[in-house]
Short mmCIF file of C-alpha atoms in Angstrom, two decimals:
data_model
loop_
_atom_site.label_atom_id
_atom_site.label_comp_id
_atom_site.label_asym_id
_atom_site.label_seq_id
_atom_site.Cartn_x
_atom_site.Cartn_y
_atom_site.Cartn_z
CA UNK W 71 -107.47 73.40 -42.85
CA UNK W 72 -106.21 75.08 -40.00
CA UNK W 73 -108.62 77.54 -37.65
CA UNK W 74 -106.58 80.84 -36.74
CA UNK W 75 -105.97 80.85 -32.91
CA UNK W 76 -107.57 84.30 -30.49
CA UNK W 77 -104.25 85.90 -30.80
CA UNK W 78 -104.00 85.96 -34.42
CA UNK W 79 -107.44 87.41 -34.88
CA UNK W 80 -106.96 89.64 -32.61
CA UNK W 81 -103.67 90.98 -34.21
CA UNK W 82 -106.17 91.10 -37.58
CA UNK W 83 -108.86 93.01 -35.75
CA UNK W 84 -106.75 96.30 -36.13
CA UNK W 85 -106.21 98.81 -33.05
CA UNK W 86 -108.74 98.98 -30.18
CA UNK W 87 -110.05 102.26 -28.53
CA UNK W 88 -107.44 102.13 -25.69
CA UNK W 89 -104.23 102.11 -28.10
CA UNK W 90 -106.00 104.69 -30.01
CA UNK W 91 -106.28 107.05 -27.30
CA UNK W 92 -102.88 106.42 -26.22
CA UNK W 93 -101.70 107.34 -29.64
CA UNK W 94 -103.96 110.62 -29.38
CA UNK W 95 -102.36 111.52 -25.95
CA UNK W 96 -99.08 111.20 -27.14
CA UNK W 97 -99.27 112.91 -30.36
CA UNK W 98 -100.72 115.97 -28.86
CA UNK W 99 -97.92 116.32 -26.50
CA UNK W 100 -95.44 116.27 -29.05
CA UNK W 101 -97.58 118.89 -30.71
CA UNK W 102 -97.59 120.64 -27.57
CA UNK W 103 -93.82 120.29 -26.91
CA UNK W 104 -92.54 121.46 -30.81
CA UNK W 105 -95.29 124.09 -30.20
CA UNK W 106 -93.83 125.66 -26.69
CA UNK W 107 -90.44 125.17 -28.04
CA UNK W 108 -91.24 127.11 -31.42
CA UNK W 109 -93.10 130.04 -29.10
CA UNK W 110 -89.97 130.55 -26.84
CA UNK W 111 -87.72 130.26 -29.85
CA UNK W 112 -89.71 133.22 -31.27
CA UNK W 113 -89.84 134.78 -28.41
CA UNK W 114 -85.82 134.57 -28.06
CA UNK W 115 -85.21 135.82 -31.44
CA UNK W 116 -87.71 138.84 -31.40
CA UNK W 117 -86.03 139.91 -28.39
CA UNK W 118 -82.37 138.86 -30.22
CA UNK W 119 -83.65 141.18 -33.05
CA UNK W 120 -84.27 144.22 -31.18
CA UNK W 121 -81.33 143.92 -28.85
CA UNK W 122 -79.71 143.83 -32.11
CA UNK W 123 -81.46 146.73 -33.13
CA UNK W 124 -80.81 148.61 -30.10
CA UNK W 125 -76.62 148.29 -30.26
CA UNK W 126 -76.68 149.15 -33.85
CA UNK W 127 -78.58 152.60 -32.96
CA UNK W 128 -76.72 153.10 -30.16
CA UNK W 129 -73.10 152.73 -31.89
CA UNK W 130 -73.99 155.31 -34.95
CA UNK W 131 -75.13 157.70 -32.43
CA UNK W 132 -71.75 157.64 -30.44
CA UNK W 133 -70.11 157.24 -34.02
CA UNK W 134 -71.45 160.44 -35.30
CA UNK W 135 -71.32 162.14 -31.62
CA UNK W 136 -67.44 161.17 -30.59
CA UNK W 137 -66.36 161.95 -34.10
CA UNK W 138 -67.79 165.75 -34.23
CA UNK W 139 -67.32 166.29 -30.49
CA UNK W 140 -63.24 165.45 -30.86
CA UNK W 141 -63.28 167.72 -34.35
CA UNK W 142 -64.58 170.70 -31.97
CA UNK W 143 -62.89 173.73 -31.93
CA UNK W 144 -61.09 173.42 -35.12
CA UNK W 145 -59.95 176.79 -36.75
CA UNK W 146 -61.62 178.43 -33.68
CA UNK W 147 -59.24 181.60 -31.61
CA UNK W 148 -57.47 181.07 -28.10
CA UNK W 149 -60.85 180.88 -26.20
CA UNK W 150 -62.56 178.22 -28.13
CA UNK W 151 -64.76 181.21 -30.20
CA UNK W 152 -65.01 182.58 -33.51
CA UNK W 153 -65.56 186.54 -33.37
CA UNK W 154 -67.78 188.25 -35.31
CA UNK W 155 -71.06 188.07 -37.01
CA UNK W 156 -73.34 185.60 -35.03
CA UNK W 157 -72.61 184.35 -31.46
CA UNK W 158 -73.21 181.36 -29.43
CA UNK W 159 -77.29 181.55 -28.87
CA UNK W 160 -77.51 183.24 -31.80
CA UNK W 161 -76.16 186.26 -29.80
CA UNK W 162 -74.20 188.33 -32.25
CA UNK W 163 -71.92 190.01 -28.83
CA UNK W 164 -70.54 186.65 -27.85
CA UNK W 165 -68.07 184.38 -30.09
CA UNK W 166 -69.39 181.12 -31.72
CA UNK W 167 -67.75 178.34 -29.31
CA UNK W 168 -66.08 175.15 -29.52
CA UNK W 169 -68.65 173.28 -28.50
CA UNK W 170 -71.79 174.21 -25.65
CA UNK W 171 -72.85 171.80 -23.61
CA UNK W 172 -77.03 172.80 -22.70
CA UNK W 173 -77.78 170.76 -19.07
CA UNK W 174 -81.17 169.81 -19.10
CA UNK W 175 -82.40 171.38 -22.39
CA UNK W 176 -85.75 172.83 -22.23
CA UNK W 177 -85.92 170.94 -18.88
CA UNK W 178 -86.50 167.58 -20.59
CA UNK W 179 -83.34 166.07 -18.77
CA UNK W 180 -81.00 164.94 -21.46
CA UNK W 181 -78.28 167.43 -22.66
CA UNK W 182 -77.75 169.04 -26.18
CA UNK W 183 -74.27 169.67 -27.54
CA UNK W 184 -73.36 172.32 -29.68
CA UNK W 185 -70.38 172.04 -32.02
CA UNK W 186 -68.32 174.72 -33.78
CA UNK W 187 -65.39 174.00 -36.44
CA UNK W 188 -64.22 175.25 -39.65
CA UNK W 189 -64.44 172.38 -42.40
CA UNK W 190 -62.33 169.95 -42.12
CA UNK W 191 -62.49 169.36 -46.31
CA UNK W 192 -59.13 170.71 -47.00
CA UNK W 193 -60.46 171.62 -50.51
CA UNK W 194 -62.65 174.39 -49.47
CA UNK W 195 -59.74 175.91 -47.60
CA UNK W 196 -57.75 179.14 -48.63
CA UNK W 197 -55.21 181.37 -47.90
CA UNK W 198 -55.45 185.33 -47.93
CA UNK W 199 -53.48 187.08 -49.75
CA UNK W 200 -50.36 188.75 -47.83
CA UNK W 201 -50.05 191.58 -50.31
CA UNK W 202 -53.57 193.05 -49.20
CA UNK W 203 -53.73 193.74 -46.04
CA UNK W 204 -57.06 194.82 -44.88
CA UNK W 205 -58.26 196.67 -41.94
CA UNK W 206 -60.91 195.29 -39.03
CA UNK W 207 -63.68 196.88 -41.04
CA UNK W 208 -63.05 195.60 -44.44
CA UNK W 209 -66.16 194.57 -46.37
CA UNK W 210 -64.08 191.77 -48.69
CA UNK W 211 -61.64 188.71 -48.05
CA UNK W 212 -59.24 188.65 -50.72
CA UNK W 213 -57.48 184.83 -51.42
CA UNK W 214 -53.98 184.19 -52.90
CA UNK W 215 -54.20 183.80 -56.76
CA UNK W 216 -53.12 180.28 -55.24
CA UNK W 217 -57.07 179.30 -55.10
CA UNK W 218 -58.65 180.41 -58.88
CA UNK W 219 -62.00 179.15 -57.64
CA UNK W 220 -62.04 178.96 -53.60
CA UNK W 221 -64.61 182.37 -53.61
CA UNK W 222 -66.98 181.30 -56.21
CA UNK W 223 -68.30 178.64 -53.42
CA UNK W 224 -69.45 181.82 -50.90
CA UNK W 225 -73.11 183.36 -51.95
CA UNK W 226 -75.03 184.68 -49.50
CA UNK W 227 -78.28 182.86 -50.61
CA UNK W 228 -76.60 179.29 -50.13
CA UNK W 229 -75.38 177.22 -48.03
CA UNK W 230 -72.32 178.32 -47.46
CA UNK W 231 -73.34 182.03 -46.39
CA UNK W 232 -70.85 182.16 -43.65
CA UNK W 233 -66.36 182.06 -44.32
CA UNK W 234 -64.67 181.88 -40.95
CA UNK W 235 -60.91 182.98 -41.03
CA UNK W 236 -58.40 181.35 -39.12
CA UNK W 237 -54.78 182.61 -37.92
CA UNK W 238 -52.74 180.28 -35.65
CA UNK W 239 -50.66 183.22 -33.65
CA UNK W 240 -51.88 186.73 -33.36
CA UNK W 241 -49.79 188.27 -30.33
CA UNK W 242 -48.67 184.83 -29.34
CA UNK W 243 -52.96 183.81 -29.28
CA UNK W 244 -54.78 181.98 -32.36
CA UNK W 245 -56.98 184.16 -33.65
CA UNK W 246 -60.15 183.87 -35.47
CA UNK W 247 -62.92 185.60 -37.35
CA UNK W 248 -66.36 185.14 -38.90
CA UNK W 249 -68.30 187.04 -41.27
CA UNK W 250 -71.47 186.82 -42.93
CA UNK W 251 -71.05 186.93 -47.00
CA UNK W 252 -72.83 189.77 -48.35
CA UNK W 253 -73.60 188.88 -52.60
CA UNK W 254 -71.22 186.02 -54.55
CA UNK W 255 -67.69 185.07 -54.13
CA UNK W 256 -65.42 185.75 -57.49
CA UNK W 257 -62.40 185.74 -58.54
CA UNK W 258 -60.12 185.90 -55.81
CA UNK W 259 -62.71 188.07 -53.59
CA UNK W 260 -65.57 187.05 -51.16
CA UNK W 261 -67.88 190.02 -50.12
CA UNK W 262 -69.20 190.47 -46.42
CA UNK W 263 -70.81 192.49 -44.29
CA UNK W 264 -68.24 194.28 -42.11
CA UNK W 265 -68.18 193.59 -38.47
CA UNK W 266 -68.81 195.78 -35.56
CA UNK W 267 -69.78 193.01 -32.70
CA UNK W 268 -67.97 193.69 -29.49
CA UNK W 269 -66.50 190.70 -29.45
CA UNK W 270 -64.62 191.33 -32.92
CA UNK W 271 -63.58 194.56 -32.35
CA UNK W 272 -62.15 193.18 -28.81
CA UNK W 273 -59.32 190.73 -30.87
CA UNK W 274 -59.43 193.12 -34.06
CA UNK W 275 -58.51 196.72 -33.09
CA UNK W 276 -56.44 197.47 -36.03
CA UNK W 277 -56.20 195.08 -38.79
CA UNK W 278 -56.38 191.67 -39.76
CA UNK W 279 -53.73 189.14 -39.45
CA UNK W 280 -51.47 189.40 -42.78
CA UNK W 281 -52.25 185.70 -43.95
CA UNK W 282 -55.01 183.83 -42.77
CA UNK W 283 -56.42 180.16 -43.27
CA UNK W 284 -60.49 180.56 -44.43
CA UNK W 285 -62.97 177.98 -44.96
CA UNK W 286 -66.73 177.68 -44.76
CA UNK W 287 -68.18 177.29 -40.74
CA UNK W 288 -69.62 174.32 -39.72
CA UNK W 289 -72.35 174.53 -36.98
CA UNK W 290 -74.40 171.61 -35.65
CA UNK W 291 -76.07 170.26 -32.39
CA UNK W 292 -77.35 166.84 -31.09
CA UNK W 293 -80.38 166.74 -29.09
CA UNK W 294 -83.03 163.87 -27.77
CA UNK W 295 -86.35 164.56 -28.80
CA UNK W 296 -88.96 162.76 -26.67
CA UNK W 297 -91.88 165.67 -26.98
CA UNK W 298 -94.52 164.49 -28.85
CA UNK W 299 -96.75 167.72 -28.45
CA UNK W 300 -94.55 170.60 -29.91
CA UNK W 301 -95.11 169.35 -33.36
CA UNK W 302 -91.64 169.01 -34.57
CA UNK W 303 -89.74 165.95 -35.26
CA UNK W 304 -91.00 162.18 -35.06
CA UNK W 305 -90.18 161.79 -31.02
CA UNK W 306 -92.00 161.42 -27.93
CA UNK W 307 -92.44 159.50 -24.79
CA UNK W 308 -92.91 156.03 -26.68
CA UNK W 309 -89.81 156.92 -29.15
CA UNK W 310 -87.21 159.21 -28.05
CA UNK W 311 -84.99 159.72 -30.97
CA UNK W 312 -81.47 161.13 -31.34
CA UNK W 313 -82.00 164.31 -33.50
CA UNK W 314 -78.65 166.54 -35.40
CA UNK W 315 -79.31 169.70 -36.57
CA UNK W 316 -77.64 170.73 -39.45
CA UNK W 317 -77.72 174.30 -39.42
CA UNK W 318 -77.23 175.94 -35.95
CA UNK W 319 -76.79 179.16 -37.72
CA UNK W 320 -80.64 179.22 -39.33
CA UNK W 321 -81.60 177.07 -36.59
CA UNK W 322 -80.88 180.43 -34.19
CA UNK W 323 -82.38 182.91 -36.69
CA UNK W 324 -85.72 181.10 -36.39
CA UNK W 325 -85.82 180.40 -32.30
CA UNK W 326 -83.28 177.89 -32.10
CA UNK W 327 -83.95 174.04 -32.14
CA UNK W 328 -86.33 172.12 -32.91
CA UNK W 329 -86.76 172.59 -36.20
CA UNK W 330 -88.31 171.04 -39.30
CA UNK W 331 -84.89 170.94 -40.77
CA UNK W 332 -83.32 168.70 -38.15
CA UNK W 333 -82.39 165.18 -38.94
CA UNK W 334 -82.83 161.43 -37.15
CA UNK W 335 -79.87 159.97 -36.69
CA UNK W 336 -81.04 157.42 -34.01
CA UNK W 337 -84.68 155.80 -32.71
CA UNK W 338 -84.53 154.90 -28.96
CA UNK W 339 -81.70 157.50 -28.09
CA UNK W 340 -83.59 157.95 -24.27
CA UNK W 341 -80.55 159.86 -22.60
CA UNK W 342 -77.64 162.17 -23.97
CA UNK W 343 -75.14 163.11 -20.96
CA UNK W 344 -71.98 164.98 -22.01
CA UNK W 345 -69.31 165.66 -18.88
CA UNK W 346 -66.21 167.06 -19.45
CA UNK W 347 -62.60 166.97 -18.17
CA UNK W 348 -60.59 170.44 -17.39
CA UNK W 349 -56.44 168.94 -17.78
CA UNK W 350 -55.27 172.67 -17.49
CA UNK W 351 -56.72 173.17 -13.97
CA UNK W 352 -54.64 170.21 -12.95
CA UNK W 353 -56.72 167.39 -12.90
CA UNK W 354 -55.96 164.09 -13.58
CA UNK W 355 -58.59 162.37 -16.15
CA UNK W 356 -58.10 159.01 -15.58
CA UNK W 357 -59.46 159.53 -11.89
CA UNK W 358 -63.52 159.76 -12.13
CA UNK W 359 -63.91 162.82 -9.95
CA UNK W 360 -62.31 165.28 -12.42
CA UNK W 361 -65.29 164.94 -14.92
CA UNK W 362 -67.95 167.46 -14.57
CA UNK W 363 -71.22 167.92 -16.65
CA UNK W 364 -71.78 171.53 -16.16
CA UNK W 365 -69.72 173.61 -19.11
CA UNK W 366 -70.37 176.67 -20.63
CA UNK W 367 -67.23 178.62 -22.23
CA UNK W 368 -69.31 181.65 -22.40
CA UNK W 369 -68.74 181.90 -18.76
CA UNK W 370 -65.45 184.28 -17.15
CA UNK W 371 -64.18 181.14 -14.98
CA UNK W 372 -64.33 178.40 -17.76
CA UNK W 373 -61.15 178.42 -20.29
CA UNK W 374 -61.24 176.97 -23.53
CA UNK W 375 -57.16 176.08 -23.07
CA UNK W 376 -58.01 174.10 -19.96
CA UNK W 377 -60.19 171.39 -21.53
CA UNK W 378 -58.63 168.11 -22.28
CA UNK W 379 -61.16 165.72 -23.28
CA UNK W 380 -64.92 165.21 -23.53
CA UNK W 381 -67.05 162.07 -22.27
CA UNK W 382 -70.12 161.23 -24.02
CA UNK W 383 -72.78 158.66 -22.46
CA UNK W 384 -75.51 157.41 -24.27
CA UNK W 385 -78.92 155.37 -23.09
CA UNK W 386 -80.99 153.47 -25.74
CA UNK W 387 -83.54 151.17 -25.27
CA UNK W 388 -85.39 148.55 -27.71
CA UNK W 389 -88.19 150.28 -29.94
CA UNK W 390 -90.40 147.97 -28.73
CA UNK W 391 -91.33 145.67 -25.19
CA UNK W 392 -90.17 142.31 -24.78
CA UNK W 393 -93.38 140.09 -24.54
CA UNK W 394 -91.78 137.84 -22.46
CA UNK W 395 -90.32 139.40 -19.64
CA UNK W 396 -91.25 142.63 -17.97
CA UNK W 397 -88.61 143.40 -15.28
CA UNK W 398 -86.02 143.60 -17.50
CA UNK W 399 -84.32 147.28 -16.74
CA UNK W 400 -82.43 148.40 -13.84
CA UNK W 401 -82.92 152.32 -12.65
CA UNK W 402 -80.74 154.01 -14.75
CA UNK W 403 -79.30 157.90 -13.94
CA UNK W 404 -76.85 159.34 -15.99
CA UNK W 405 -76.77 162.58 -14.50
CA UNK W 406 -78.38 162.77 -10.90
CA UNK W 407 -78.31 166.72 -11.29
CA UNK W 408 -80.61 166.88 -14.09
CA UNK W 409 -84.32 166.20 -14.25
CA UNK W 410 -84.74 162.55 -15.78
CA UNK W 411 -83.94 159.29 -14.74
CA UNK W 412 -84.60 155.94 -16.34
CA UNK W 413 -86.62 155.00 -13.25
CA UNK W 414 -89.09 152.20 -14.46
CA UNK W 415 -87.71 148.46 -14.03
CA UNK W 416 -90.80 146.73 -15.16
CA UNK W 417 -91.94 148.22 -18.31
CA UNK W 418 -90.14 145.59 -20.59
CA UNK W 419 -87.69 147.37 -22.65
CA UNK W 420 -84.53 146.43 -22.76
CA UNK W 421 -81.50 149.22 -22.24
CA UNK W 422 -78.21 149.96 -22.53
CA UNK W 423 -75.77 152.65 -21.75
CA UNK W 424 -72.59 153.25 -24.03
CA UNK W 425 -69.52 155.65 -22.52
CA UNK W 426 -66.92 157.06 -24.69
CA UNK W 427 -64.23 159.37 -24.17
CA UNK W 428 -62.52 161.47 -26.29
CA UNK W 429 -59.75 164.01 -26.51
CA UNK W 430 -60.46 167.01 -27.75
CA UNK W 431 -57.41 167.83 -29.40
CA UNK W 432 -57.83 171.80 -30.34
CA UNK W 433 -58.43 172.59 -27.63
CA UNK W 434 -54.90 170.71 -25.98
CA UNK W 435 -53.24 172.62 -29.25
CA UNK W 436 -54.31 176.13 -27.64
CA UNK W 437 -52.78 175.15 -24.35
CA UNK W 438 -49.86 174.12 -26.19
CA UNK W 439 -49.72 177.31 -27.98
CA UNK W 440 -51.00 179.77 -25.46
CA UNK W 441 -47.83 178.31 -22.67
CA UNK W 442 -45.35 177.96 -25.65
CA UNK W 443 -44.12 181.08 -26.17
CA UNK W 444 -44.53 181.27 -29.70
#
């Protein structure tokens, strides 16, 4: 019989220490390996996720923003105002404008807009009735027998306690008129409290405009909210939040904004910046230097007629700090006027800035009708 040779018992004995620990070695550097590749995958798509997170914030703010910002203005007289019963700042001697742009609000840095229209749902509109012509100091709006059931949606204790009338050429101007309701809408009649502001009586000496285009006002703002201490709202420091407000009408009866009312539209909204462009003076728009922040219609030198367009910029950052990377953000200053700046570069978020411009086309339809000779 045949003796097995050193090799072949050798091959029998099974592995020795040295392959063993060779086998060790390597499989814990493929553990390693998959290990640091899983981590910075992770890592990748957490940061994917919130980037992710970020845009989609970012493009329903300027969604809802650049879509009530071009409405602005619409149903509103030859300044940009509606005259009558409560006034831009709640003021009841001033008109309800267009839109307000409020620098620095509550010296925070970002900008608030305010915007004024009448509803653009045609099917709460109405037209007075010719045959009853009232005077500046009537205390009813009467509708057309055209529109059965347009009054019954006025009560003073709802939400549409407010009917804004609209005339397109009063003495070659568009007119326009608010009043507060005063009881229910029937019929074809909508009660209100008569005006005496200044600012009616200024563009209403006589009587109203024989026929007239009414709806229900709309009245809103946009504003960051990065306080944390004032009690109001979810925002602060570690999540600024883009905030609309409703109601600028109760809003101003109560103090004005914030309120418990207002709504989140967007988390990490840091910066709202709203400049605008003045085509009546002369300027050209597509050249950068004819956008300005500063605009306030309520002032003598500023002309609702001469505005042409509107430019909204936007920063958001990620709701939460990349784990990876720290130096991630470059100094970012939308408005060098104004008291905030995106000034940190290492403090891992990342940012971005969205810019959008848009016309703001009542106001180009006063300047058409104002130097038209209508």
């Amino acid at each position: 019989m045949r003796q097995p040779d050193a090799l072949e018992q050798r091959q029998r004995a099974g592995f020795t220490l040295v392959e063993m620990l060779i086998t060790v070695v390597l499989s814990t550097l493929v553990s390693v390996m998959i290990y640091t590749v899983f981590i910075s995958q992770t890592q990748a798509f957490r940061a994917q996720a919130d980037m992710g997170s970020m845009q989609q914030n970012l493009r329903v703010a300027m969604e809802m923003l650049s879509r009530d910002v071009a409405s602005a203005g619409f149903g509103t007289g030859h300044d940009g105002g509606s005259w009558g019963e409560s006034g831009q700042a709640g003021l009841a001697s001033k008109p309800v404008y267009a839109i307000h742009v409020r620098e620095n609000l509550a010296g925070a840095g970002p900008d608030a807009v305010e915007i004024f229209m009448m509803d653009p749902n045609r099917s709460t509109w109405a037209l007075t009735d010719m045959n009853v012509r009232q005077s500046c100091g009537t205390s009813s709006i009467t509708f057309h027998t055209d529109y059965p059931t347009a009054a019954a949606q006025y009560s003073a204790s709802g939400t549409r306690n407010r009917i804004m009338c609209f005339a397109p050429s009063v003495r070659g101007r568009p007119a326009s008129f608010i009043w507060a309701i005063n009881g229910v809408g029937s019929g074809q009649s909508v009660p209100v409290n008569a005006n005496s502001q200044a600012d009616y009586l200024a563009e209403c000496p006589n009587n109203l405009p024989a026929m007239m285009i009414c709806g229900p006002p709309v009245y809103v703002a946009y504003y960051i909210d990065n306080n944390a201490s004032d009690g109001k709202g979810i925002g602060g420091p570690k999540l600024p939040v883009l905030y609309y407000v409703p109601d600028l009408f109760a809003a101003n009866l109560t103090g004005g904004y914030p309120t418990d009312n207002d709504i989140p539209v967007a988390l990490g909204i840091e910066d709202l910046q709203v400049q605008v462009c003045e085509p009546g003076l002369g300027a050209d728009c597509d050249l950068d230097a004819s956008w300005h922040y500063r605009h306030d219609l309520s002032a003598s030198n500023v002309k609702w007629h001469n505005l042409g367009a509107a430019r909204i910029m936007l920063t958001a950052r990620t709701l939460r700090q990349d784990e990876k990377f720290s130096s991630i953000s470059t100094p970012i200053d939308l408005d060098i006027t104004d008291s905030f700046s995106v000034a940190a570069t290492a403090d891992g978020f990342h940012r971005r800035v969205a810019r959008t411009e848009v016309s703001l086309r009542n106001a180009i339809g006063t300047w058409q009708v104002t130097r038209g000779n209508w």
